[in-house]
CSV table of C-alpha atoms in Angstrom, one decimal:
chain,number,residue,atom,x,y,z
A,1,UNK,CA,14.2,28.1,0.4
A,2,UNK,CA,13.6,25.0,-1.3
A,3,UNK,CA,10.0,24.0,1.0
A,4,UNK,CA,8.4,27.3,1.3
A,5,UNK,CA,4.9,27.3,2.8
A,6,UNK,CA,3.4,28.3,-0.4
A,7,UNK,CA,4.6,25.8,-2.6
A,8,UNK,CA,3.8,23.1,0.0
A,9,UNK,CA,0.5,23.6,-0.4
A,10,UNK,CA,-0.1,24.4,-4.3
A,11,UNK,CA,1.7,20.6,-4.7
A,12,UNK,CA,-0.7,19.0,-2.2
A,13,UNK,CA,-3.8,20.6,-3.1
A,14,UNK,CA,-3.8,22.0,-6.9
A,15,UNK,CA,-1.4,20.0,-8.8
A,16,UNK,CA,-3.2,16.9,-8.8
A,17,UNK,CA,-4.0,13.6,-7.0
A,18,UNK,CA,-1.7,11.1,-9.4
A,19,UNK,CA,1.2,10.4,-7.1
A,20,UNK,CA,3.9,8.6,-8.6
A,21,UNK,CA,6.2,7.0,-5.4
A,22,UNK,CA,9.9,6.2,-6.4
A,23,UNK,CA,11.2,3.8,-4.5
A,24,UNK,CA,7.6,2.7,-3.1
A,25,UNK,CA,7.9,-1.5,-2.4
A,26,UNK,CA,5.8,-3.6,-0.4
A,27,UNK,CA,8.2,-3.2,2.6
A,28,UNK,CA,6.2,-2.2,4.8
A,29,UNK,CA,9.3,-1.4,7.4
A,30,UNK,CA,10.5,1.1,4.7
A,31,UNK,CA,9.1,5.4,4.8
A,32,UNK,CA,7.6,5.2,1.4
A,33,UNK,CA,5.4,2.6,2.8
A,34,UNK,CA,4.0,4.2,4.8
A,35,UNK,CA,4.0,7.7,3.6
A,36,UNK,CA,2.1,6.6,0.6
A,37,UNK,CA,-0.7,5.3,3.1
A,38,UNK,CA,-1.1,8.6,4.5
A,39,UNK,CA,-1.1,10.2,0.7
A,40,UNK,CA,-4.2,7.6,-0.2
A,41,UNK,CA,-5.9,8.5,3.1
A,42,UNK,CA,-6.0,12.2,2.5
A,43,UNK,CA,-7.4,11.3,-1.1
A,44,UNK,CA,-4.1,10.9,-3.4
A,45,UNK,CA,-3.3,8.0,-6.0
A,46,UNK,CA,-0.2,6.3,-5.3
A,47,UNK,CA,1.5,4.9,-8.2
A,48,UNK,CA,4.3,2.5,-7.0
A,49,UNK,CA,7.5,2.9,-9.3
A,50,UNK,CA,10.3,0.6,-8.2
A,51,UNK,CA,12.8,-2.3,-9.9
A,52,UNK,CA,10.2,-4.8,-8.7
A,53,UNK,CA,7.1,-3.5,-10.0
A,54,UNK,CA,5.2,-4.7,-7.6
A,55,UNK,CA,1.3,-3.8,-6.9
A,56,UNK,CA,1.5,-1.8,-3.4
A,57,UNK,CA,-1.8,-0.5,-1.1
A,58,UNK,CA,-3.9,-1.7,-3.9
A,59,UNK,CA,-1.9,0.1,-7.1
A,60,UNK,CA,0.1,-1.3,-9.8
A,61,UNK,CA,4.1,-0.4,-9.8
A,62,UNK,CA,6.2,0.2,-12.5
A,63,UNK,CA,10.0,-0.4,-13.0
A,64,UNK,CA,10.3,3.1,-14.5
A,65,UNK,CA,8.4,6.4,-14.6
A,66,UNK,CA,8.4,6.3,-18.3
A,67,UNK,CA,6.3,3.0,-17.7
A,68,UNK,CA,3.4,4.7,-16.5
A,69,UNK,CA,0.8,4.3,-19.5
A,70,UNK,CA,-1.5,7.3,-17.7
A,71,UNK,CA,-0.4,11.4,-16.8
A,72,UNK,CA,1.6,11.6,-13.1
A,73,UNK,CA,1.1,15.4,-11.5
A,74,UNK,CA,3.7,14.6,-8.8
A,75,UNK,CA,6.8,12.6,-8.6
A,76,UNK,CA,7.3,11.7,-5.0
A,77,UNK,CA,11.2,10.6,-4.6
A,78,UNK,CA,12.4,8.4,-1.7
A,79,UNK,CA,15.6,7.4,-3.4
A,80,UNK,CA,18.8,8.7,-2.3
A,81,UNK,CA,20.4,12.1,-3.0
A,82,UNK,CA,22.9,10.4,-5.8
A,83,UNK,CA,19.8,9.2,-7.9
A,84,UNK,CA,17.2,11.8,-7.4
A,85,UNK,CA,18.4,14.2,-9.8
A,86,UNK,CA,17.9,11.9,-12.2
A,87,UNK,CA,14.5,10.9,-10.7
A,88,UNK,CA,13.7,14.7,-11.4
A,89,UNK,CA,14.8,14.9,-14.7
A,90,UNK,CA,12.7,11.9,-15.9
A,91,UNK,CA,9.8,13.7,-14.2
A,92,UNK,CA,10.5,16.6,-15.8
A,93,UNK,CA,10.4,14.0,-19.2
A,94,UNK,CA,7.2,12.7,-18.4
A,95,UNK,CA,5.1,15.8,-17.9
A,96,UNK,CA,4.6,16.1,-14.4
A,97,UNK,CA,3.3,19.0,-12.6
A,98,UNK,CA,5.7,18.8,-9.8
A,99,UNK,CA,8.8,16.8,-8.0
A,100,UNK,CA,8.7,16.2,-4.2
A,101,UNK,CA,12.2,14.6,-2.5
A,102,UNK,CA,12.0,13.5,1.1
A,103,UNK,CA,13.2,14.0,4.0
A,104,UNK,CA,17.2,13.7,3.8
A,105,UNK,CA,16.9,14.0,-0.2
A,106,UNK,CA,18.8,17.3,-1.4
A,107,UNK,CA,20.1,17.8,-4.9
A,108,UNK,CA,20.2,21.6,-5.6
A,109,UNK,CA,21.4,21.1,-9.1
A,110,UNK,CA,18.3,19.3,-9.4
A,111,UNK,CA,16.4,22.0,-7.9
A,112,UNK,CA,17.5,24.7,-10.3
A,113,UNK,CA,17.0,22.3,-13.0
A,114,UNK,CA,13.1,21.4,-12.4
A,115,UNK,CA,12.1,24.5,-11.4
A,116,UNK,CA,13.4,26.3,-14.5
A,117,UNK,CA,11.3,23.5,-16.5
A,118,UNK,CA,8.7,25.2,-15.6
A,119,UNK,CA,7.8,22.2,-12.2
A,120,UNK,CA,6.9,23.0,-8.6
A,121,UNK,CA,9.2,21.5,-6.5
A,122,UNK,CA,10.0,20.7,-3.1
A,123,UNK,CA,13.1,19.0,-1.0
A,124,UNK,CA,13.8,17.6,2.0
A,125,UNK,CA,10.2,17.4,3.4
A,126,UNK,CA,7.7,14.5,4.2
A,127,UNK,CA,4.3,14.9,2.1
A,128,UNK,CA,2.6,12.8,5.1
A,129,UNK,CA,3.7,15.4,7.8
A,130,UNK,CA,3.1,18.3,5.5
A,131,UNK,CA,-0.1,17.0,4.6
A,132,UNK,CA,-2.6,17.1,7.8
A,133,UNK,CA,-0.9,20.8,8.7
A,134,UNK,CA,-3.3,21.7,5.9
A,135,UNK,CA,-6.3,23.6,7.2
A,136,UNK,CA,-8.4,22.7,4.0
C-alpha cells in the first residue's frame, strides 16, 4: 500500500534527479552511504543534509533541508521512524515533488499527510534496490 509499483517508478524516473539524503554523512559504514552511490550511478544528484554538513561523494551537505539554496524533487529519509514525519513535513515545506523513507522507516501519519499535500511518496523501501529493477 504505501510502495506500489507505480509510484516506485514515477519517483525514480519523472520527478526529478535532485536527491536530497537526510541523514547522508561521510560514514561510509552507514546505508545512506552507500545508497546515495548507487542514486549518483544511475544518474541522480545527491544532496547531503545532515547536522555536520559535510560535502559527501563530491556534493555539499546542509544542516537542514531549508538550507538548500537550489529546488529538491525528492527527499530521501534515512532517519528514524520518530523523526521522519517531521523530515516529511519540511519536504512538504520546501517544494519537493516527492518523500522516499527507507527500509525500516514507517510513519503512516506522515504518509496521509504528504500525500494529501499533493507529494508522491513511498515508505519502507531502498531507492538503490528499487532502482536497477527498472527496465528503462
Amino acid at each position: 500500500m504505501y510502495a506500489d509499483a507505480e509510484t516506485i517508478r514515477r519517483i525514480l524516473t519523472d520527478s526529478g534527479d535532485t536527491w536530497a539524503v537526510v541523514g547522508l554523512s561521510g560514514n561510509r559504514s552507514r546505508a545512506a552511504y552507500g545508497v546515495a552511490a548507487v542514486l549518483q550511478r544511475f544518474g541522480k544528484r545527491v544532496v547531503p543534509v545532515h547536522p555536520k554538513a559535510e560535502p559527501v561523494h563530491g556534493e555539499q551537505g546542509y544542516a537542514r533541508l531549508a538550507d538548500i539554496p537550489f529546488p529538491v524533487d525528492v527527499v530521501d529519509v534515512f532517519v528514524n521512524s520518530e523523526l521522519a514525519g517531521g523530515i516529511a513535513d519540511q519536504a512538504v515545506e520546501i517544494g519537493a515533488k516527492a518523500v522516499w523513507f527507507q527500509l525500516g522507516v514507517v510513519d503512516e501519519e506522515a504518509y496521509e499527510r504528504t500525500r494529501a499535500a499533493g507529494l508522491a511518496m513511498v515508505m519502507d523501501r531502498c531507492p538503490a534496490i528499487e532502482i536497477p529493477r527498472l527496465d528503462g
